[in-house]
Short mmCIF file of C-alpha atoms in Angstrom, two decimals:
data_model
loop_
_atom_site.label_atom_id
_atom_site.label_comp_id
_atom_site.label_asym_id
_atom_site.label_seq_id
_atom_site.Cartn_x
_atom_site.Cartn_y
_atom_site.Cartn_z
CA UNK B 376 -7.16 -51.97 -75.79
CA UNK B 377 -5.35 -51.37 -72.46
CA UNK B 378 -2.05 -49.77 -71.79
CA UNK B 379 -0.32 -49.13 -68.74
CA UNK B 380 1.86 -45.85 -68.61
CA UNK B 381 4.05 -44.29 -65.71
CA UNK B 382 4.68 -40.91 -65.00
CA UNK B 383 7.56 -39.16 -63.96
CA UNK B 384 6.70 -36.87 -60.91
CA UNK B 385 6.94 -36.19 -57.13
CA UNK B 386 4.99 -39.41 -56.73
CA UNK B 387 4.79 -41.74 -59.70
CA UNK B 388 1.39 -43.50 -60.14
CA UNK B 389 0.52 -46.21 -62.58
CA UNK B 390 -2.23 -45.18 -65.16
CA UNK B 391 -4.33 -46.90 -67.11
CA UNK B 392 -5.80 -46.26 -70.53
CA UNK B 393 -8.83 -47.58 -71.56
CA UNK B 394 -10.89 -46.95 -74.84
CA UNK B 395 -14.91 -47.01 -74.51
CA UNK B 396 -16.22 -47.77 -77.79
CA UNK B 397 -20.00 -48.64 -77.19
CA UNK B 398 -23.20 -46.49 -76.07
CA UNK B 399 -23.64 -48.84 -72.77
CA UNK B 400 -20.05 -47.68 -71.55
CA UNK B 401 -20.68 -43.93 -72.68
CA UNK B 402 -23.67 -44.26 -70.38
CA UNK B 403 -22.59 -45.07 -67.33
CA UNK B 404 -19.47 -42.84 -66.84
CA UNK B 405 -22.09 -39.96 -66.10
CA UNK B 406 -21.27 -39.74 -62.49
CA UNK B 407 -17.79 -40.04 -63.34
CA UNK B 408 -17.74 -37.82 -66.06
CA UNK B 409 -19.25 -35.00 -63.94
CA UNK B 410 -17.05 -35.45 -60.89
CA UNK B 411 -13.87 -35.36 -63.04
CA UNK B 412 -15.13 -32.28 -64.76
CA UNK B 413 -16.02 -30.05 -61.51
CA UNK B 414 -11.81 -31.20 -60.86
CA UNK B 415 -10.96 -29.40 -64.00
CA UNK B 416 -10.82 -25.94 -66.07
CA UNK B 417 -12.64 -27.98 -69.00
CA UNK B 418 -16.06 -26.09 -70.68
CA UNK B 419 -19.71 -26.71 -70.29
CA UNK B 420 -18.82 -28.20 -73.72
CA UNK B 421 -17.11 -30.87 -72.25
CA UNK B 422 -19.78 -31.81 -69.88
CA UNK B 423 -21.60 -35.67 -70.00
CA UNK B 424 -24.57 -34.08 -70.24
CA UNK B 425 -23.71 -32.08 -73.51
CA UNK B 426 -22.25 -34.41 -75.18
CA UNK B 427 -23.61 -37.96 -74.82
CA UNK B 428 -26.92 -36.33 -76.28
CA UNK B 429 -25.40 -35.21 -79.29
CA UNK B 430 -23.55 -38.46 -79.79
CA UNK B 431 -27.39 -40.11 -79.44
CA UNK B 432 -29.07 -37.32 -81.45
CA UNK B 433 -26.47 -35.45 -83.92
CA UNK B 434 -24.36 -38.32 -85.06
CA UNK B 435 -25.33 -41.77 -83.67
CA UNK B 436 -23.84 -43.00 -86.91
CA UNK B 437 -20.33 -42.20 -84.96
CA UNK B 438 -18.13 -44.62 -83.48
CA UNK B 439 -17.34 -43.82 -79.97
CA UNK B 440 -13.45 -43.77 -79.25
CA UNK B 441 -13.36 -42.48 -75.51
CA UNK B 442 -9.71 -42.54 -74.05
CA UNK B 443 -9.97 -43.09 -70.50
CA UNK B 444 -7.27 -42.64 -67.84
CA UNK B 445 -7.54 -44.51 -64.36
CA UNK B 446 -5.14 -44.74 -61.21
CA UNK B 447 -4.14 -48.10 -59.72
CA UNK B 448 -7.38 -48.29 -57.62
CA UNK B 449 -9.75 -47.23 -60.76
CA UNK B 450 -11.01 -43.99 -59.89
CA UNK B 451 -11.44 -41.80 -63.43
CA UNK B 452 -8.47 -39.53 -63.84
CA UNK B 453 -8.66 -38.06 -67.21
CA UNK B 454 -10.46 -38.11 -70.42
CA UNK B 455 -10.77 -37.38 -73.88
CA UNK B 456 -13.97 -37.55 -75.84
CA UNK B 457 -12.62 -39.00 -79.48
CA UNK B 458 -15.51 -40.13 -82.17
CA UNK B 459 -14.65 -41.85 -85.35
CA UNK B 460 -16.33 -40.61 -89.02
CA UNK B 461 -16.35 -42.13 -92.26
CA UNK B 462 -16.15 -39.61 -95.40
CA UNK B 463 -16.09 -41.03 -98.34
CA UNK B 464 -13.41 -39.63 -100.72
CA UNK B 465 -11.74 -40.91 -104.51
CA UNK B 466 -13.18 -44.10 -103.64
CA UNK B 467 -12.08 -44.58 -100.30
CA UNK B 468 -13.67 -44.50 -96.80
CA UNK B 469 -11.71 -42.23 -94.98
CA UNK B 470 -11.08 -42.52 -91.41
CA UNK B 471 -11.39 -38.99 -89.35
CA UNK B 472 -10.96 -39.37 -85.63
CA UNK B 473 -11.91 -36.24 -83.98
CA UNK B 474 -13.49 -34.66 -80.44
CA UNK B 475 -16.96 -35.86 -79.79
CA UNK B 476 -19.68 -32.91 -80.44
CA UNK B 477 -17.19 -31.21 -83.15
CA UNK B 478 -19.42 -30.55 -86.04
CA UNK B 479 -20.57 -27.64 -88.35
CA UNK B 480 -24.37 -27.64 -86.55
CA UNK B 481 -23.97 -27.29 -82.53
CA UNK B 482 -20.72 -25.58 -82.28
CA UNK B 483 -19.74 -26.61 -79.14
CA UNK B 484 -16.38 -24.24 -77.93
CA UNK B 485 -13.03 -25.13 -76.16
CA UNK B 486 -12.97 -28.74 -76.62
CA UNK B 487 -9.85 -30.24 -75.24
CA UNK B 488 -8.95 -33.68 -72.78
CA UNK B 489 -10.83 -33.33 -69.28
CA UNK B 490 -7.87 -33.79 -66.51
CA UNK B 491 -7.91 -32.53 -62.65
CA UNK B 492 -6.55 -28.98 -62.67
CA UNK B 493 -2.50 -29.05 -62.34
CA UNK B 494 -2.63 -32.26 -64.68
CA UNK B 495 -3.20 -31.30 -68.47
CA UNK B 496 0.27 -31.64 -69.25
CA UNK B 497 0.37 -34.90 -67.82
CA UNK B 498 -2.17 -36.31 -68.97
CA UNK B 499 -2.02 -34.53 -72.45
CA UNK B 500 1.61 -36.54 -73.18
CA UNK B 501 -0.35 -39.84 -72.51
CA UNK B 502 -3.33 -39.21 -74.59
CA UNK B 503 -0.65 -38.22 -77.32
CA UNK B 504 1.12 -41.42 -76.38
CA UNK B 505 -2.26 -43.27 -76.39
CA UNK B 506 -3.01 -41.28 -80.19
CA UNK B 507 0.19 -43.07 -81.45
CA UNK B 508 -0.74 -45.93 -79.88
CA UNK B 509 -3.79 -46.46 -81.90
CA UNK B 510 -2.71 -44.66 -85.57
CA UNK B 511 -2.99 -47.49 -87.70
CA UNK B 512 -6.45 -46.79 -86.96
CA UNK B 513 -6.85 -43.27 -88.52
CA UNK B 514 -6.49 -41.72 -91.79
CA UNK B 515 -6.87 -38.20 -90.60
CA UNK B 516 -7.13 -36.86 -86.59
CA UNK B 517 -8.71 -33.51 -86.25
CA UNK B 518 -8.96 -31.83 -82.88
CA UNK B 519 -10.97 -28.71 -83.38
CA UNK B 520 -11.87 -25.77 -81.38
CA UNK B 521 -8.93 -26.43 -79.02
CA UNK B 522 -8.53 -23.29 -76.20
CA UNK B 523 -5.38 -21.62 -77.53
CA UNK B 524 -2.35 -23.00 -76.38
CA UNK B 525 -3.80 -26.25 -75.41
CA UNK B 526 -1.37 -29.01 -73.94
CA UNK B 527 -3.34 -31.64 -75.56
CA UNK B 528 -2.71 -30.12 -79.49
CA UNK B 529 1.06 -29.35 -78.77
CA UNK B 530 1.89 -32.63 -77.19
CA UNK B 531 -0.07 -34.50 -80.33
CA UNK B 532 1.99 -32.60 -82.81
CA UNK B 533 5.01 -33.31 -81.34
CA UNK B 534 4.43 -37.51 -81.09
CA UNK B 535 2.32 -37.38 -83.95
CA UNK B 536 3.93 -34.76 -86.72
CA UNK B 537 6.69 -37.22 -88.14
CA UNK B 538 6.22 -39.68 -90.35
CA UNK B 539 2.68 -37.97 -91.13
CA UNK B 540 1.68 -36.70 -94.39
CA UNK B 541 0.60 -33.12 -92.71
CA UNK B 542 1.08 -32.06 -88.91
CA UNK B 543 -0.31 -28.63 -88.69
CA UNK B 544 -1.75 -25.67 -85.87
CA UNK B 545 -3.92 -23.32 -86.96
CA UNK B 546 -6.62 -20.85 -85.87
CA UNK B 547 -9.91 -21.23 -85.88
CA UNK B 548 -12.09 -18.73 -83.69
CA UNK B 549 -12.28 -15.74 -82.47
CA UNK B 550 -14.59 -15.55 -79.09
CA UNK B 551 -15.40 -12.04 -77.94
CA UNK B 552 -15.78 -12.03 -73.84
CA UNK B 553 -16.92 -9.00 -71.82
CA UNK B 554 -14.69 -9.42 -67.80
CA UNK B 555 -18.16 -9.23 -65.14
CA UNK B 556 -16.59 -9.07 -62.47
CA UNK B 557 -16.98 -5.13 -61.53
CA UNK B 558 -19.93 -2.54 -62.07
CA UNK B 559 -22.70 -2.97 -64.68
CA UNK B 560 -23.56 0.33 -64.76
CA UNK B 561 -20.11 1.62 -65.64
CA UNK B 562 -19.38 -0.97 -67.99
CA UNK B 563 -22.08 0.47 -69.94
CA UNK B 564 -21.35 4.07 -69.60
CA UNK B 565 -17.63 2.60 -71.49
CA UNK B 566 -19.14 0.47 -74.07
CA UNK B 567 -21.43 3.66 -74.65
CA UNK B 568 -24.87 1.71 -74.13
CA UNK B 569 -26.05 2.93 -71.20
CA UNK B 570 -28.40 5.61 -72.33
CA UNK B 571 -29.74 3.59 -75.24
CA UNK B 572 -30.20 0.74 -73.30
CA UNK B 573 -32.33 2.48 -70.61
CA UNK B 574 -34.70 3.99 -72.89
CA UNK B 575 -35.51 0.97 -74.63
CA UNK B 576 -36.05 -0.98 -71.43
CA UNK B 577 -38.42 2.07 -69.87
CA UNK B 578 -40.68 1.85 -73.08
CA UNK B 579 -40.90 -1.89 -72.99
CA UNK B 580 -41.46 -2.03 -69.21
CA UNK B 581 -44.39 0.49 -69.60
CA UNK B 582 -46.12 -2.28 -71.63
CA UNK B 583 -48.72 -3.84 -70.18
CA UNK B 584 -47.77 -7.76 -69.38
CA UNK B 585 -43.71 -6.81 -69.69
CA UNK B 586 -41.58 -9.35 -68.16
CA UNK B 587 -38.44 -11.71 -68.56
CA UNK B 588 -38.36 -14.92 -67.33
CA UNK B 589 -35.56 -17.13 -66.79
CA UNK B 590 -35.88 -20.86 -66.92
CA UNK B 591 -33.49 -22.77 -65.09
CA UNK B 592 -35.23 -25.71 -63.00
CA UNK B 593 -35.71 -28.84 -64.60
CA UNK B 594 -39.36 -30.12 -65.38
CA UNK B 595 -39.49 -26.51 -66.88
CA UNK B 596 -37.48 -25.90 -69.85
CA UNK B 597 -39.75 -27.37 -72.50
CA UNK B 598 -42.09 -24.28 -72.92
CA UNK B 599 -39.26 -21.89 -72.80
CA UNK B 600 -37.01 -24.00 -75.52
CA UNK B 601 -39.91 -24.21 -77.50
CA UNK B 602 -39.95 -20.35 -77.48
CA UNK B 603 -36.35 -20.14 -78.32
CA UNK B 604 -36.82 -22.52 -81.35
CA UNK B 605 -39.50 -20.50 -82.40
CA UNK B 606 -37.88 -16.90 -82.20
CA UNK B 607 -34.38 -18.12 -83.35
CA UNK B 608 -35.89 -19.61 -86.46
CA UNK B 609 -37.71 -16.45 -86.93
CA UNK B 610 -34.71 -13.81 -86.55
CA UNK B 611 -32.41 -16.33 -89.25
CA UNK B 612 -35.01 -16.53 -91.71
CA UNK B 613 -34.75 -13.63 -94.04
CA UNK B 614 -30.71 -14.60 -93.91
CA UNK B 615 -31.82 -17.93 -95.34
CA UNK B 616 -32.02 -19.95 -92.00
CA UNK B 617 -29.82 -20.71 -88.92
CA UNK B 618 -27.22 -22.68 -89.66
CA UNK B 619 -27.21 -23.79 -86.08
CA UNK B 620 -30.44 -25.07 -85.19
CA UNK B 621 -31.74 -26.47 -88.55
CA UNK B 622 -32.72 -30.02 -88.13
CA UNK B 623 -35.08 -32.34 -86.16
CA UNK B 624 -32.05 -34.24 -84.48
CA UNK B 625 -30.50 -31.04 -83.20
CA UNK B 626 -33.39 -30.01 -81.60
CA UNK B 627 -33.82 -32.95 -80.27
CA UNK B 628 -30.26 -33.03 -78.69
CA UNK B 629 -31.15 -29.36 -77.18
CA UNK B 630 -34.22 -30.70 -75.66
CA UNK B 631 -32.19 -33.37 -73.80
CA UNK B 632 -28.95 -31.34 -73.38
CA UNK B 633 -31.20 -28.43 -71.73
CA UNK B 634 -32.94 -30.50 -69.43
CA UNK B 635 -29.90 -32.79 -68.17
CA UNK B 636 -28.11 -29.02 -67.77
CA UNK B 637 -30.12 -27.81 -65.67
CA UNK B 638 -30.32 -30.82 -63.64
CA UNK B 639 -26.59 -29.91 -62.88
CA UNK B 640 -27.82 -26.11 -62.41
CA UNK B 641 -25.58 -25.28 -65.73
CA UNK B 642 -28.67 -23.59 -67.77
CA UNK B 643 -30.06 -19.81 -67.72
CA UNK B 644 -32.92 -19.29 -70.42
CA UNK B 645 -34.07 -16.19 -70.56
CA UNK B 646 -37.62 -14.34 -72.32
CA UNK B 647 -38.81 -11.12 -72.99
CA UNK B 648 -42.63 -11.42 -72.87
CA UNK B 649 -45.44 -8.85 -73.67
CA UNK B 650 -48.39 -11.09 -71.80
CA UNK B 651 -47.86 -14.49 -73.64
CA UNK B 652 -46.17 -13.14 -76.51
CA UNK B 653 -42.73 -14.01 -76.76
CA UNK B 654 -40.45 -11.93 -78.72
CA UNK B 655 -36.92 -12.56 -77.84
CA UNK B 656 -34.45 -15.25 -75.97
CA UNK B 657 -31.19 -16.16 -75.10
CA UNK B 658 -30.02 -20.03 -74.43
CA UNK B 659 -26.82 -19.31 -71.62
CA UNK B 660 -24.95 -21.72 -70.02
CA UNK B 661 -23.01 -21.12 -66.66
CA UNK B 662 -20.17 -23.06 -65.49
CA UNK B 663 -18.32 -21.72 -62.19
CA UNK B 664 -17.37 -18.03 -63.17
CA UNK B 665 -18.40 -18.06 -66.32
CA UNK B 666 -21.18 -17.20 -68.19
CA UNK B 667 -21.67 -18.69 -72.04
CA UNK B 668 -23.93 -16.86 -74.47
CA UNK B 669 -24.73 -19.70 -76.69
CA UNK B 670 -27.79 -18.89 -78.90
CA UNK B 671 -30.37 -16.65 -79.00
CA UNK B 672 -33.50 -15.62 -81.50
CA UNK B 673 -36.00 -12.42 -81.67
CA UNK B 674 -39.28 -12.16 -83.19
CA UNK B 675 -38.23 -9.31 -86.25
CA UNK B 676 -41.46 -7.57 -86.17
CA UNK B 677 -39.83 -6.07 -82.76
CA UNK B 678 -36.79 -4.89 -83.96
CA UNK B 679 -37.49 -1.34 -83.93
CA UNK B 680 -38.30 -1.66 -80.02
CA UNK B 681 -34.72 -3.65 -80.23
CA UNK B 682 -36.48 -6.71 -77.79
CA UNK B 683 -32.55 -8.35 -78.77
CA UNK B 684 -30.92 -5.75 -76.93
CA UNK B 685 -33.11 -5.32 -73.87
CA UNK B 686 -32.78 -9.22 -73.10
CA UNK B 687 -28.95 -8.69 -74.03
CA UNK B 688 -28.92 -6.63 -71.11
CA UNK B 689 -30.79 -8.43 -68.76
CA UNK B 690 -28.14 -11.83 -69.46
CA UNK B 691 -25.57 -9.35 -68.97
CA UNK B 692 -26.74 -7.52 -65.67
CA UNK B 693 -27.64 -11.30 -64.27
CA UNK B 694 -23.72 -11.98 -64.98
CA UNK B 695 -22.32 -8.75 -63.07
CA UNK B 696 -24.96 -9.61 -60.23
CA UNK B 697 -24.16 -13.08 -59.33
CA UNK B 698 -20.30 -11.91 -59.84
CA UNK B 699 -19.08 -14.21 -62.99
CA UNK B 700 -15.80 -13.37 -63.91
CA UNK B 701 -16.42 -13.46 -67.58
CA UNK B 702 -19.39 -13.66 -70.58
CA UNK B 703 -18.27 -15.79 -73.18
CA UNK B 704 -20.15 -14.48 -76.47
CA UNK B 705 -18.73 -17.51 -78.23
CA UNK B 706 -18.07 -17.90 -81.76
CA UNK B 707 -19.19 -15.98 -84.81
CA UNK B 708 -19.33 -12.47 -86.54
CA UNK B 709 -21.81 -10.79 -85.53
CA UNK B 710 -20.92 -7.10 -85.12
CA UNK B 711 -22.89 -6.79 -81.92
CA UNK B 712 -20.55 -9.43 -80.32
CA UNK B 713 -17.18 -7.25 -80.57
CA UNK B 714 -19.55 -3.78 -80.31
CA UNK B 715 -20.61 -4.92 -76.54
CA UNK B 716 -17.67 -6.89 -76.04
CA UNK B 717 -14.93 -4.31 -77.16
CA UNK B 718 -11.18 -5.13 -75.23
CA UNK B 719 -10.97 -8.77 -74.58
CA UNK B 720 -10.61 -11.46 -76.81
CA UNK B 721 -10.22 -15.69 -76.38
CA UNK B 722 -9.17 -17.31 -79.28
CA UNK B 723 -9.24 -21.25 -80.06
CA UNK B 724 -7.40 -23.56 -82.78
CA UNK B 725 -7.21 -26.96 -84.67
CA UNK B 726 -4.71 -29.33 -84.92
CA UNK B 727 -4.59 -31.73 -87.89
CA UNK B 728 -2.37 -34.97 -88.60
CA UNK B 729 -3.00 -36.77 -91.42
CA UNK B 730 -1.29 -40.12 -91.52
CA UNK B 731 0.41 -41.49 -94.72
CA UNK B 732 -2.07 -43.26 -95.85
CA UNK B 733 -3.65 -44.30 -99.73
CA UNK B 734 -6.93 -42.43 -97.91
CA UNK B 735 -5.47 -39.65 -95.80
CA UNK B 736 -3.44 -38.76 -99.37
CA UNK B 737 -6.45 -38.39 -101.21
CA UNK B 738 -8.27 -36.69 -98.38
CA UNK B 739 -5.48 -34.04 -97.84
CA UNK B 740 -5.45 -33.99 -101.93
CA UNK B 741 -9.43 -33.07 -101.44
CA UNK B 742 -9.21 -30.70 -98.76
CA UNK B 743 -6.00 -28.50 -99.96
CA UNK B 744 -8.06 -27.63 -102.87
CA UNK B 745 -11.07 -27.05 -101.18
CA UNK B 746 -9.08 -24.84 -98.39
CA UNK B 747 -7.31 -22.72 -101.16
CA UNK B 748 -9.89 -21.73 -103.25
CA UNK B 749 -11.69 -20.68 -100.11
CA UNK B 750 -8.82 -18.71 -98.68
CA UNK B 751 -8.41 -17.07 -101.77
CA UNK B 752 -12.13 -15.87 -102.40
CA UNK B 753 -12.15 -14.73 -98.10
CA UNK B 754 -8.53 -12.65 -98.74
CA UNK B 755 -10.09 -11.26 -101.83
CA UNK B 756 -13.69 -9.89 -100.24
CA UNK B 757 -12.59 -9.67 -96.56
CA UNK B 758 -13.61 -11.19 -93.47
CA UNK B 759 -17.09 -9.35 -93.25
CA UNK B 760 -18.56 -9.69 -96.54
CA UNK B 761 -17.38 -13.37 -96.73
CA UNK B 762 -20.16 -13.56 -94.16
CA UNK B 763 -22.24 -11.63 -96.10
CA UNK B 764 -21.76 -13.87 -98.86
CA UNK B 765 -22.79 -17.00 -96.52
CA UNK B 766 -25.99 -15.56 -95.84
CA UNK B 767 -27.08 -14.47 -99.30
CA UNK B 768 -26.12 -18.51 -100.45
CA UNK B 769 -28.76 -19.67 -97.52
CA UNK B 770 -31.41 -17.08 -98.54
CA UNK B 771 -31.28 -18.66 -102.16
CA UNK B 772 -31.25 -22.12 -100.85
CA UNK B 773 -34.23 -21.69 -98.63
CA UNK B 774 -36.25 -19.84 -101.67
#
């Protein structure tokens, strides 16, 4: 499907857009993808490289619904990375359009339409006009993980919200971020770590074989990954097993992901060794000024020495020294997160339509039950033992 759209502006231009719906195509807007990104504020999240191996990996099962824009001469001007899912529901197959690597597994942050800087409101009316376009084709659209205040989610809710069953906005994460662009050492005298973090780092250095390696060349990420797989898995299994990395395929799509990152120079991953004993990393991605904290895994029979910390520390002091303007802890809970990152705060969103449809009906029907009840038992415990919660359900799974 191709429609042409013209833009109001100090020089209107004529803009294509396009809908890649097979692997081949996915494939060979690489170069394109990348030089389209490095034009705009969009995450390492967004990246080719990120998320053409999950499509392969994660969810091949996943029907590709790319929206591309392109000027009058061709050249890529904009993007946004829609899959389509079936979920079966009452009897029907219901169709959920959503952003490509969006799942419950990989967690991939700020996803949003990829347009030059200066653009995103441009471009985000078209993809909503483009969304409209192609509704008939959806039971239920779901852009999750938006960057608060996105152009993309207000411009769909505005073309999208009437006539639909359910046009809503909603939070979804909170992302605690430490600002690196000043002095390590007197960040840490504020947070309060410095002390404890220097005595933990003197007794580890005195160990014979101490270092901490960071991978970042491709050709050698497969020994360090393999160390991160092996130390994650080991500091989630008394809580009944990560909930991130927990299958073959998304291993897999790390082990590609990581190597065609840091063939762009996108990925830091770092190791705390005693000789050849590894006992703690952290997977980071970089992109420009920023620094993403993304996963990382200890070996628990070290936690007294706190091996966590130490590398903490090191991905930290690496940030300040190269002069990042923030570290992006990501999602999730974890009270370390808001203990080291303590003032500032990035937040992201959904935005849901769900068309009027025999299957978006019983889908919403479905889901407003499920969401209640779920609401109700998170108001009723609070935010921190709802976690807890989580984790004791895993343990008893995995026993």
């Amino acid at each position: 499907m191709r429609r042409t759209m013209e833009r109001e502006g100090p020089s209107p231009a004529r803009v294509w857009i396009d809908e890649v719906g097979e692997g081949l195509g996915f494939a060979s807007l690489r170069a394109e993808w990348s030089c389209l990104l490095f034009q705009s504020e969009a995450s390492p999240f967004l990246t080719w490289d990120w998320l053409y191996p999950w499509w392969r990996r994660v969810a091949p099962e996943a029907g590709l619904r790319i929206l591309t824009a392109r000027d009058e001469r061709g050249g890529l001007t904009g993007l946004l990375p829609l899959c389509e899912r079936r979920e079966p529901v009452a009897g029907f197959a219901v169709r959920r359009w959503g952003f490509l690597g969006c799942d419950d597994w990989v967690g991939s942050e700020y996803l949003d339409a990829v347009a030059p800087r200066g653009r995103e409101p441009q471009l985000a009316s078209l993809y909503a006009e483009g969304l409209a376009a192609r509704r008939a084709r959806f039971d239920v659209l779901e852009l999750l993980d938006l960057p608060e205040g996105s152009a993309l989610g207000a411009r769909v809710l505005e073309k999208l919200a009437p006539g639909a069953l359910l046009a809503e906005r909603f939070e979804r994460h909170v992302c605690p971020i430490v600002e690196t662009s000043g002095d390590f050492e007197s960040y840490l005298r504020e947070v309060g770590r410095a002390d404890n973090l220097a005595r933990r780092r003197k007794w580890l250095a005195a160990q014979p074989g101490f270092a901490i390696d960071r991978t970042e060349q491709p050709g050698e990420v497969a020994a360090a990954l393999a160390d991160f797989f092996r130390l994650h898995r080991l500091r989630w299994e008394r809580d009944g097993g990560s909930q991130g990395i927990n299958t073959a395929e998304v291993r897999a799509f790390h082990r590609d992901a990581a190597e065609l990152l840091a063939e762009s120079g996108m990925l830091r991953l770092y190791t705390l060794r005693l000789g050849s004993q590894a006992l703690a990393s952290v997977y980071g991605i970089v992109h420009r000024d920023r620094f993403y904290y993304y996963q990382s895994g200890y070996d628990p029979g070290w936690t007294r020495r706190s091996v966590g910390l130490v590398l903490l520390g090191e991905t930290l002091a690496d940030a300040f020294r190269e002069r990042r303007a923030v570290f992006d802890f990501l999602r999730g809970q974890e009270p370390y997160k808001f203990e080291w990152a303590k003032k500032a705060r990035r937040r992201t969103e959904g935005v849901r339509i769900v068309n009027r449809t025999a299957a978006g009906a019983a889908w919403l029907a479905a889901a407003s039950g499920a969401r209640a009840l779920k609401k109700a038992a998170r108001k009723v415990v609070g935010d921190r033992w709802w976690e807890e919660l989580r984790r004791g359900k895993r343990r008893r799974g995995s026993s």
